[in-house]
Amino acid sequence: MDLAIIGGGYTGLWAAYFAKKIEPSLSVAVFEAEQIGYGASGRNGGWLSALIPGNRTTFARIFGGGVEASRALQREFTAGVDSVLDILRAEGINADQHKGGTLTAAHTRAGLGRLVARRAADLKYGLTADEVQLLARDEFQSRINIATVHGGLYYKNCARLHPAKLVYGLADTLTDMGVSIYEGSRVGSIDGTTLSLVGGWVAAAKTFVCTEGYSGQLLGSRTLLPINSSMIVTQPLSEDAWRRIGWNGLQCLSDSAHTFIYAQRTSDGRIAIGGRGMPYRYASGTGDTGATARSTIDLISHKLGSFFPGIDFEVDHAWSGVLGVTRDWNGGVHWDPASGIGSSAGYAGHGVTAAYVGGRTLAELAFEQETERTTLPWVGYRARKWEPEPIRWLSVHTMYRLFGLADQWEERRDSTKTSLLARFGSRLAGLHE
């Protein structure tokens, strides 16, 4: 076999797609332990956004290209949004995609200050004034009528989509291209060119590890942390409710809180909204089936109700999944020509576009294609390992606890400045730019 890909999510599927585009005669197989899209690819918020998986200041500092290196990374992710949409159109994949941008709401004056600073950083690192716009309260509410908003940002380059439909659309396309997809095929280890599976083995000239939050066994238990994220979906809203809410542009929606949410208006008239809930399970547990605690459902439901008071929301579905986070929240693409093994991981919740860019880059590196992607600053980047337990459990829960307290402090006191608790938590996690 020319190429074995471990993981049937977005990264593995895109890597297979571009490997076959580079050389159609390649024998390529995808091995998935459960079913395709079982991980974050089938459980995410459906944002095809230009957000990069990492700290742009860090990428600028550690590579010789400086700020321009980070700008190149940002430009690639910005271009990636339209590139994915173009491929879906060309391949006839219907994933309910719609490019309406993103609105980020500020619920406090401190939050609005953070968004002003974020926009300044966005402009520094390559976005244009047209691509990220500062909105006053009235401008924001004319698009989505959030009761408590002080203003916000509008990002032009973001599209809503249905996560699972994208997975299955890509899988069908790959099958037509001659890629073999094996579900229920767990790879336990890699020894050179040999992949060990339950009851057998496979030999491959090249191997890509594309398992994101489930990478512990193959990439090392302290390389990526599986951070838990949860989603709820409401029952379809009435026409009267939508008239009161607005949201006619079908934008994605986030907010400036430290314990932020992410949401979309679905194609069938629901609101899908997510948040962190219980962020981390001891010893890097993944939660597998996606069962969601009642407290998490209530927490996200309360946030939705605070956005749109007076509207009754009934939760129809809820689920949870994990995303992969490195110690400094910076993702990376790695290819070792000596061993013939590569990986792309650490998307930190921005995986829909990152998986496209990462999977494509991995294929280009492995098959010796020199492109604008193969020199980006996340290629070859490795963060230090996470601390052993129980230190990492305490660290992650402390960070999220600080963020929660900071949100409460800012809302109750109508703060004009970001809480010191949040600043400490942000620097502790490596999130500050």
Coordinates of C-alpha atoms in Angstrom, one line a residue:
M1 CA 0.0 0.0 0.0
D2 CA 1.3 3.5 -0.9
L3 CA -0.5 5.4 1.9
A4 CA -2.3 4.4 5.1
I5 CA -4.2 7.0 6.9
I6 CA -5.2 6.5 10.5
G7 CA -8.4 8.4 11.3
G8 CA -11.6 8.9 9.3
G9 CA -12.2 12.5 10.2
Y10 CA -11.7 15.7 8.2
T11 CA -7.9 15.6 8.3
G12 CA -7.6 12.0 7.1
L13 CA -10.2 12.5 4.4
W14 CA -8.7 15.7 3.1
A15 CA -5.2 14.1 3.2
A16 CA -6.5 11.2 1.1
Y17 CA -8.3 13.5 -1.3
F18 CA -5.1 15.6 -2.0
A19 CA -2.8 12.5 -2.1
K20 CA -5.0 11.1 -4.9
K21 CA -5.1 14.5 -6.6
I22 CA -1.3 14.6 -6.6
E23 CA -1.0 11.0 -7.9
P24 CA -4.2 9.3 -8.9
S25 CA -2.6 5.9 -9.2
L26 CA -1.7 5.8 -5.5
S27 CA -3.2 3.0 -3.4
V28 CA -4.7 4.8 -0.4
A29 CA -6.7 3.4 2.5
V30 CA -8.3 5.1 5.5
F31 CA -8.5 3.1 8.8
E32 CA -11.1 4.3 11.3
A33 CA -11.5 2.7 14.7
E34 CA -15.2 3.5 14.9
Q35 CA -17.1 5.0 12.0
I36 CA -16.1 8.0 9.9
G37 CA -16.7 11.3 11.6
Y38 CA -16.8 9.6 15.0
G39 CA -14.6 12.2 16.6
A40 CA -14.6 16.0 16.4
S41 CA -15.4 15.9 12.7
G42 CA -18.9 14.7 13.3
R43 CA -19.6 16.6 16.5
N44 CA -18.3 20.1 15.9
G45 CA -20.2 23.4 15.6
G46 CA -20.0 23.6 11.8
W47 CA -17.8 26.6 11.4
L48 CA -15.7 26.8 8.3
S49 CA -13.7 29.8 9.5
A50 CA -10.4 31.6 9.0
L51 CA -9.4 31.2 12.7
I52 CA -6.0 29.6 13.0
P53 CA -5.2 26.9 15.5
G54 CA -2.7 28.8 17.6
N55 CA -1.1 32.0 18.8
R56 CA 0.0 34.2 15.9
T57 CA 2.5 36.0 18.1
T58 CA 4.2 32.7 18.9
F59 CA 4.4 31.6 15.3
A60 CA 5.9 35.1 14.4
R61 CA 8.4 34.9 17.2
I62 CA 9.8 31.4 16.7
F63 CA 10.3 31.5 12.9
G64 CA 12.7 33.6 10.9
G65 CA 9.9 35.1 8.9
G66 CA 8.6 37.1 11.9
V67 CA 5.2 38.7 11.6
E68 CA 5.1 38.0 7.8
A69 CA 5.2 34.3 8.6
S70 CA 2.1 34.6 10.7
R71 CA 0.5 36.7 8.1
A72 CA 1.1 34.0 5.5
L73 CA -0.5 31.4 7.8
Q74 CA -3.5 33.7 8.3
R75 CA -3.8 34.3 4.6
E76 CA -3.8 30.5 3.9
F77 CA -6.6 30.0 6.4
T78 CA -8.6 32.9 5.0
A79 CA -8.2 31.5 1.5
G80 CA -9.1 28.0 2.8
V81 CA -12.7 29.0 3.5
D82 CA -13.4 29.7 -0.2
S83 CA -11.2 26.8 -1.3
V84 CA -13.3 24.3 0.6
L85 CA -16.5 25.8 -0.7
D86 CA -15.2 25.6 -4.2
I87 CA -14.3 21.9 -3.8
L88 CA -17.7 21.1 -2.4
R89 CA -19.3 22.8 -5.3
A90 CA -17.1 21.0 -7.8
E91 CA -17.6 17.6 -6.2
G92 CA -21.3 18.0 -5.8
I93 CA -21.2 17.8 -2.0
N94 CA -24.2 19.3 -0.1
A95 CA -23.2 20.0 3.5
D96 CA -25.8 22.8 4.0
Q97 CA -22.9 25.2 3.4
H98 CA -23.6 29.0 3.4
K99 CA -21.0 31.7 3.6
G100 CA -22.6 34.4 5.9
G101 CA -19.6 35.3 8.0
T102 CA -19.3 35.4 11.8
L103 CA -20.7 37.8 14.4
T104 CA -18.9 38.0 17.7
A105 CA -21.0 39.7 20.4
A106 CA -19.7 41.7 23.4
H107 CA -22.0 41.5 26.4
T108 CA -19.9 43.8 28.6
R109 CA -17.9 46.9 28.1
A110 CA -14.8 44.8 29.0
G111 CA -15.8 42.3 26.3
L112 CA -16.1 45.1 23.8
G113 CA -12.6 46.3 24.7
R114 CA -11.2 42.9 24.1
L115 CA -12.8 42.8 20.6
V116 CA -11.3 46.2 19.8
A117 CA -7.9 44.8 20.8
R118 CA -8.6 41.6 18.9
R119 CA -9.4 43.5 15.7
A120 CA -6.1 45.4 16.0
A121 CA -4.3 42.1 16.2
D122 CA -6.3 40.7 13.3
L123 CA -5.2 43.7 11.2
K124 CA -1.6 43.3 12.3
Y125 CA -1.6 39.7 11.3
G126 CA -3.1 39.9 7.8
L127 CA -6.8 40.5 7.9
T128 CA -8.1 43.6 6.1
A129 CA -10.6 46.2 7.4
D130 CA -13.2 44.7 5.1
E131 CA -12.6 41.2 6.5
V132 CA -13.1 42.2 10.2
Q133 CA -15.4 45.0 11.0
L134 CA -16.3 46.7 14.3
L135 CA -20.0 47.0 14.8
A136 CA -21.9 49.4 17.1
R137 CA -24.8 48.0 19.2
D138 CA -27.5 49.0 16.7
E139 CA -25.5 47.6 13.8
F140 CA -25.1 44.3 15.5
Q141 CA -28.8 44.0 16.6
S142 CA -29.9 44.8 13.1
R143 CA -28.3 41.5 12.1
I144 CA -28.9 39.4 15.2
N145 CA -31.1 40.9 17.9
I146 CA -29.2 39.9 21.1
A147 CA -30.7 41.7 24.1
T148 CA -27.5 42.5 26.0
V149 CA -25.0 43.2 23.3
H150 CA -22.8 46.3 23.5
G151 CA -21.4 45.9 20.0
G152 CA -19.2 43.4 18.3
L153 CA -17.2 42.2 15.4
Y154 CA -18.2 40.9 12.0
Y155 CA -15.8 38.5 10.2
K156 CA -16.5 38.1 6.5
N157 CA -14.7 34.8 5.9
C158 CA -16.7 32.1 7.6
A159 CA -19.3 29.6 6.4
R160 CA -21.9 27.5 8.2
L161 CA -22.1 23.9 7.3
H162 CA -23.5 20.5 8.6
P163 CA -20.5 18.6 10.1
A164 CA -21.7 15.1 9.4
K165 CA -22.9 15.9 5.9
L166 CA -19.4 17.1 5.1
V167 CA -17.8 13.9 6.4
Y168 CA -20.1 11.6 4.4
G169 CA -19.9 13.8 1.3
L170 CA -16.1 13.6 1.4
A171 CA -16.1 9.9 2.0
D172 CA -18.4 9.3 -1.0
T173 CA -16.1 11.4 -3.2
L174 CA -13.0 9.4 -2.0
T175 CA -14.7 6.1 -2.7
D176 CA -15.3 7.3 -6.3
M177 CA -11.6 8.2 -6.5
G178 CA -10.6 4.7 -5.5
V179 CA -9.7 5.3 -1.8
S180 CA -10.6 2.3 0.5
I181 CA -12.2 3.3 3.8
Y182 CA -12.2 0.7 6.6
E183 CA -14.5 1.4 9.6
G184 CA -14.2 -0.5 12.8
S185 CA -10.5 -0.9 12.1
R186 CA -8.5 0.3 15.1
V187 CA -4.7 0.7 14.6
G188 CA -3.0 -0.1 17.9
S189 CA 0.6 0.7 16.9
I190 CA 3.0 1.7 14.1
D191 CA 6.3 -0.1 13.7
G192 CA 8.1 1.3 10.8
T193 CA 6.0 0.5 7.7
T194 CA 3.8 -1.9 9.6
L195 CA 0.4 -1.0 11.2
S196 CA -0.9 -3.4 13.8
L197 CA -4.7 -3.9 13.9
V198 CA -6.8 -6.2 15.9
G199 CA -6.4 -9.6 14.2
G200 CA -3.9 -8.5 11.6
W201 CA -1.4 -6.0 10.2
V202 CA -1.0 -3.7 7.2
A203 CA 2.2 -2.6 5.4
A204 CA 2.3 0.9 4.0
A205 CA 5.1 2.9 2.4
K206 CA 3.7 6.1 4.1
T207 CA 1.5 6.6 7.1
F208 CA -0.5 9.6 8.3
V209 CA -1.8 9.8 11.9
C210 CA -4.9 12.0 11.7
T211 CA -6.6 11.2 15.1
E212 CA -6.7 14.7 16.8
G213 CA -8.1 14.3 20.3
Y214 CA -7.9 10.5 20.2
S215 CA -4.1 10.6 19.4
G216 CA -2.8 9.5 22.8
Q217 CA -2.0 5.9 22.0
L218 CA -0.2 6.8 18.7
L219 CA 1.4 10.2 19.4
G220 CA 1.9 10.0 23.2
S221 CA -0.5 10.6 26.0
R222 CA 1.0 14.0 26.9
T223 CA 1.3 15.3 23.4
L224 CA -2.4 16.3 22.9
L225 CA -5.0 16.9 25.5
P226 CA -8.6 15.8 24.7
I227 CA -10.7 18.9 25.7
N228 CA -14.4 18.2 26.0
S229 CA -16.9 20.4 24.0
S230 CA -20.6 20.0 24.1
M231 CA -23.5 21.0 21.7
I232 CA -27.2 21.3 22.0
V233 CA -29.7 21.8 19.1
T234 CA -33.1 23.3 19.7
Q235 CA -36.4 22.2 18.1
P236 CA -37.3 24.3 15.0
L237 CA -38.2 27.8 16.0
S238 CA -41.5 29.5 14.9
E239 CA -41.6 32.2 12.3
D240 CA -42.5 34.7 15.1
A241 CA -39.4 33.7 17.0
W242 CA -37.2 34.2 14.0
R243 CA -38.7 37.6 13.3
R244 CA -37.8 38.7 16.8
I245 CA -34.3 37.2 16.6
G246 CA -33.4 38.2 13.0
W247 CA -30.3 36.2 12.0
N248 CA -31.4 36.3 8.4
G249 CA -27.9 36.4 7.1
L250 CA -27.2 32.9 8.5
Q251 CA -24.0 34.1 10.2
C252 CA -22.1 32.0 12.6
L253 CA -22.3 33.4 16.2
S254 CA -19.8 33.7 19.0
D255 CA -19.3 36.0 22.0
S256 CA -16.4 37.8 23.8
A257 CA -16.9 35.9 27.1
H258 CA -13.9 34.0 28.4
T259 CA -16.2 30.9 28.5
F260 CA -17.4 31.6 25.0
I261 CA -20.1 29.9 22.9
Y262 CA -20.3 29.1 19.2
A263 CA -23.6 28.8 17.4
Q264 CA -25.3 28.7 14.0
R265 CA -28.8 28.9 12.5
T266 CA -29.3 25.6 10.9
S267 CA -30.8 24.9 7.4
D268 CA -34.0 23.5 9.1
G269 CA -34.6 26.5 11.3
R270 CA -33.0 25.4 14.6
I271 CA -30.2 26.9 16.7
A272 CA -27.2 24.8 17.3
I273 CA -25.0 26.2 20.1
G274 CA -22.0 24.8 21.9
G275 CA -19.7 25.5 24.8
R276 CA -17.1 23.7 27.0
G277 CA -19.2 22.4 29.9
M278 CA -16.9 19.9 31.7
P279 CA -13.7 20.7 29.9
Y280 CA -11.4 17.8 30.7
R281 CA -11.7 14.2 32.0
Y282 CA -9.0 12.8 34.3
A283 CA -6.2 10.9 32.6
S284 CA -7.2 12.3 29.1
G285 CA -10.5 10.4 29.0
T286 CA -12.5 11.0 25.7
G287 CA -16.0 10.2 26.8
D288 CA -16.5 8.1 23.7
T289 CA -20.3 7.9 23.2
G290 CA -20.9 11.6 23.6
A291 CA -23.3 11.5 26.5
T292 CA -23.8 15.0 27.9
A293 CA -24.3 15.9 31.5
R294 CA -27.6 17.6 32.4
S295 CA -25.7 20.5 34.0
T296 CA -23.9 21.2 30.8
I297 CA -27.1 21.2 28.8
D298 CA -28.6 23.6 31.3
L299 CA -25.5 25.8 31.2
I300 CA -25.6 26.2 27.4
S301 CA -29.4 26.5 27.4
H302 CA -29.2 29.4 30.0
K303 CA -26.7 31.2 27.8
L304 CA -29.0 30.9 24.8
G305 CA -31.9 32.2 26.9
S306 CA -29.9 35.2 28.0
F307 CA -29.2 36.1 24.4
F308 CA -32.9 36.0 23.4
P309 CA -35.1 36.5 26.5
G310 CA -38.8 35.8 26.2
I311 CA -38.3 33.1 23.6
D312 CA -39.0 29.5 24.7
F313 CA -36.3 27.1 23.5
E314 CA -36.8 23.3 23.6
V315 CA -33.6 21.2 23.4
D316 CA -34.0 18.5 20.9
H317 CA -30.6 16.9 20.9
A318 CA -27.3 17.2 22.9
W319 CA -23.9 15.6 22.5
S320 CA -20.3 16.0 23.5
G321 CA -16.9 15.3 21.9
V322 CA -13.3 16.1 22.2
L323 CA -10.9 18.3 20.4
G324 CA -7.1 18.1 20.5
V325 CA -5.1 20.8 22.4
T326 CA -1.3 21.1 22.7
R327 CA 0.4 22.6 25.8
D328 CA 0.5 26.0 24.2
W329 CA -2.7 25.6 22.0
N330 CA -0.6 25.8 18.8
G331 CA -1.3 23.1 16.2
G332 CA 1.3 21.6 13.9
V333 CA 1.9 19.5 10.8
H334 CA 4.8 17.0 10.9
W335 CA 6.3 14.8 8.2
D336 CA 9.4 12.6 8.8
P337 CA 10.7 11.3 5.5
A338 CA 13.0 8.9 7.2
S339 CA 10.2 6.9 8.9
G340 CA 7.5 7.7 6.4
I341 CA 5.2 8.8 9.2
G342 CA 3.4 12.2 9.5
S343 CA 0.7 13.9 11.4
S344 CA -1.5 17.0 11.6
A345 CA -3.1 17.8 14.9
G346 CA -3.7 20.3 17.7
Y347 CA -6.5 22.3 16.1
A348 CA -7.8 23.6 19.5
G349 CA -11.4 23.9 18.3
H350 CA -10.7 25.5 14.9
G351 CA -10.6 22.2 13.1
V352 CA -12.9 22.5 10.1
T353 CA -10.6 24.7 8.1
A354 CA -7.4 23.5 9.9
A355 CA -8.1 19.9 8.9
Y356 CA -8.4 21.0 5.3
V357 CA -5.1 23.0 5.4
G358 CA -3.4 20.4 7.5
G359 CA -4.4 17.4 5.5
R360 CA -3.5 19.1 2.2
T361 CA -0.2 20.2 3.6
L362 CA 0.6 16.7 4.9
A363 CA 0.0 15.2 1.5
E364 CA 2.1 17.8 -0.2
L365 CA 5.0 17.3 2.2
A366 CA 4.9 13.5 1.9
F367 CA 4.8 13.5 -1.9
E368 CA 7.5 16.2 -2.2
Q369 CA 5.3 19.1 -3.5
E370 CA 6.7 22.5 -2.7
T371 CA 3.8 24.9 -2.2
E372 CA 2.9 28.0 -0.2
R373 CA 1.6 25.7 2.5
T374 CA 4.7 23.6 3.0
T375 CA 6.7 26.6 4.4
L376 CA 4.1 27.9 6.8
P377 CA 5.2 28.4 10.4
W378 CA 3.1 25.6 11.9
V379 CA 4.9 23.0 9.7
G380 CA 7.3 21.2 12.0
Y381 CA 6.2 23.1 15.1
R382 CA 6.1 21.1 18.3
A383 CA 4.8 22.3 21.6
R384 CA 6.3 20.9 24.9
K385 CA 4.4 18.0 26.5
W386 CA 1.6 18.4 29.0
E387 CA 2.3 17.8 32.6
P388 CA 1.6 14.4 34.1
E389 CA -1.5 13.8 36.2
P390 CA -2.9 15.1 38.5
I391 CA -1.1 18.3 37.5
R392 CA -2.7 18.6 34.1
W393 CA -6.2 17.9 35.4
L394 CA -5.8 20.6 38.1
S395 CA -4.3 23.1 35.6
V396 CA -7.0 22.8 33.0
H397 CA -9.9 23.0 35.5
T398 CA -8.2 25.9 37.3
M399 CA -7.9 27.8 34.0
Y400 CA -11.6 27.3 33.1
R401 CA -12.6 28.1 36.7
L402 CA -10.7 31.4 36.4
F403 CA -12.4 32.2 33.1
G404 CA -15.8 31.5 34.6
L405 CA -15.1 33.7 37.6
A406 CA -13.8 36.5 35.4
D407 CA -17.0 36.4 33.3
Q408 CA -19.1 36.6 36.5
W409 CA -17.0 39.5 37.8
E410 CA -17.2 41.5 34.6
E411 CA -21.0 41.0 34.2
R412 CA -21.9 41.9 37.8
R413 CA -19.7 45.0 38.0
D414 CA -20.2 46.1 34.4
S415 CA -16.4 46.2 34.1
T416 CA -14.7 48.3 31.5
K417 CA -11.5 46.3 31.7
T418 CA -10.7 42.5 31.5
S419 CA -10.5 40.8 34.9
L420 CA -7.0 40.1 36.2
L421 CA -8.2 36.5 36.8
A422 CA -8.8 36.1 33.0
R423 CA -5.5 37.7 32.1
F424 CA -3.7 35.3 34.4
G425 CA -5.6 32.3 33.0
S426 CA -5.0 33.4 29.4
R427 CA -1.2 33.8 30.0
L428 CA -1.1 30.5 31.9
A429 CA -2.7 28.7 28.8
G430 CA -0.6 30.6 26.2
L431 CA -3.6 32.2 24.6
H432 CA -2.5 35.8 25.0
E433 CA -1.4 37.6 21.8

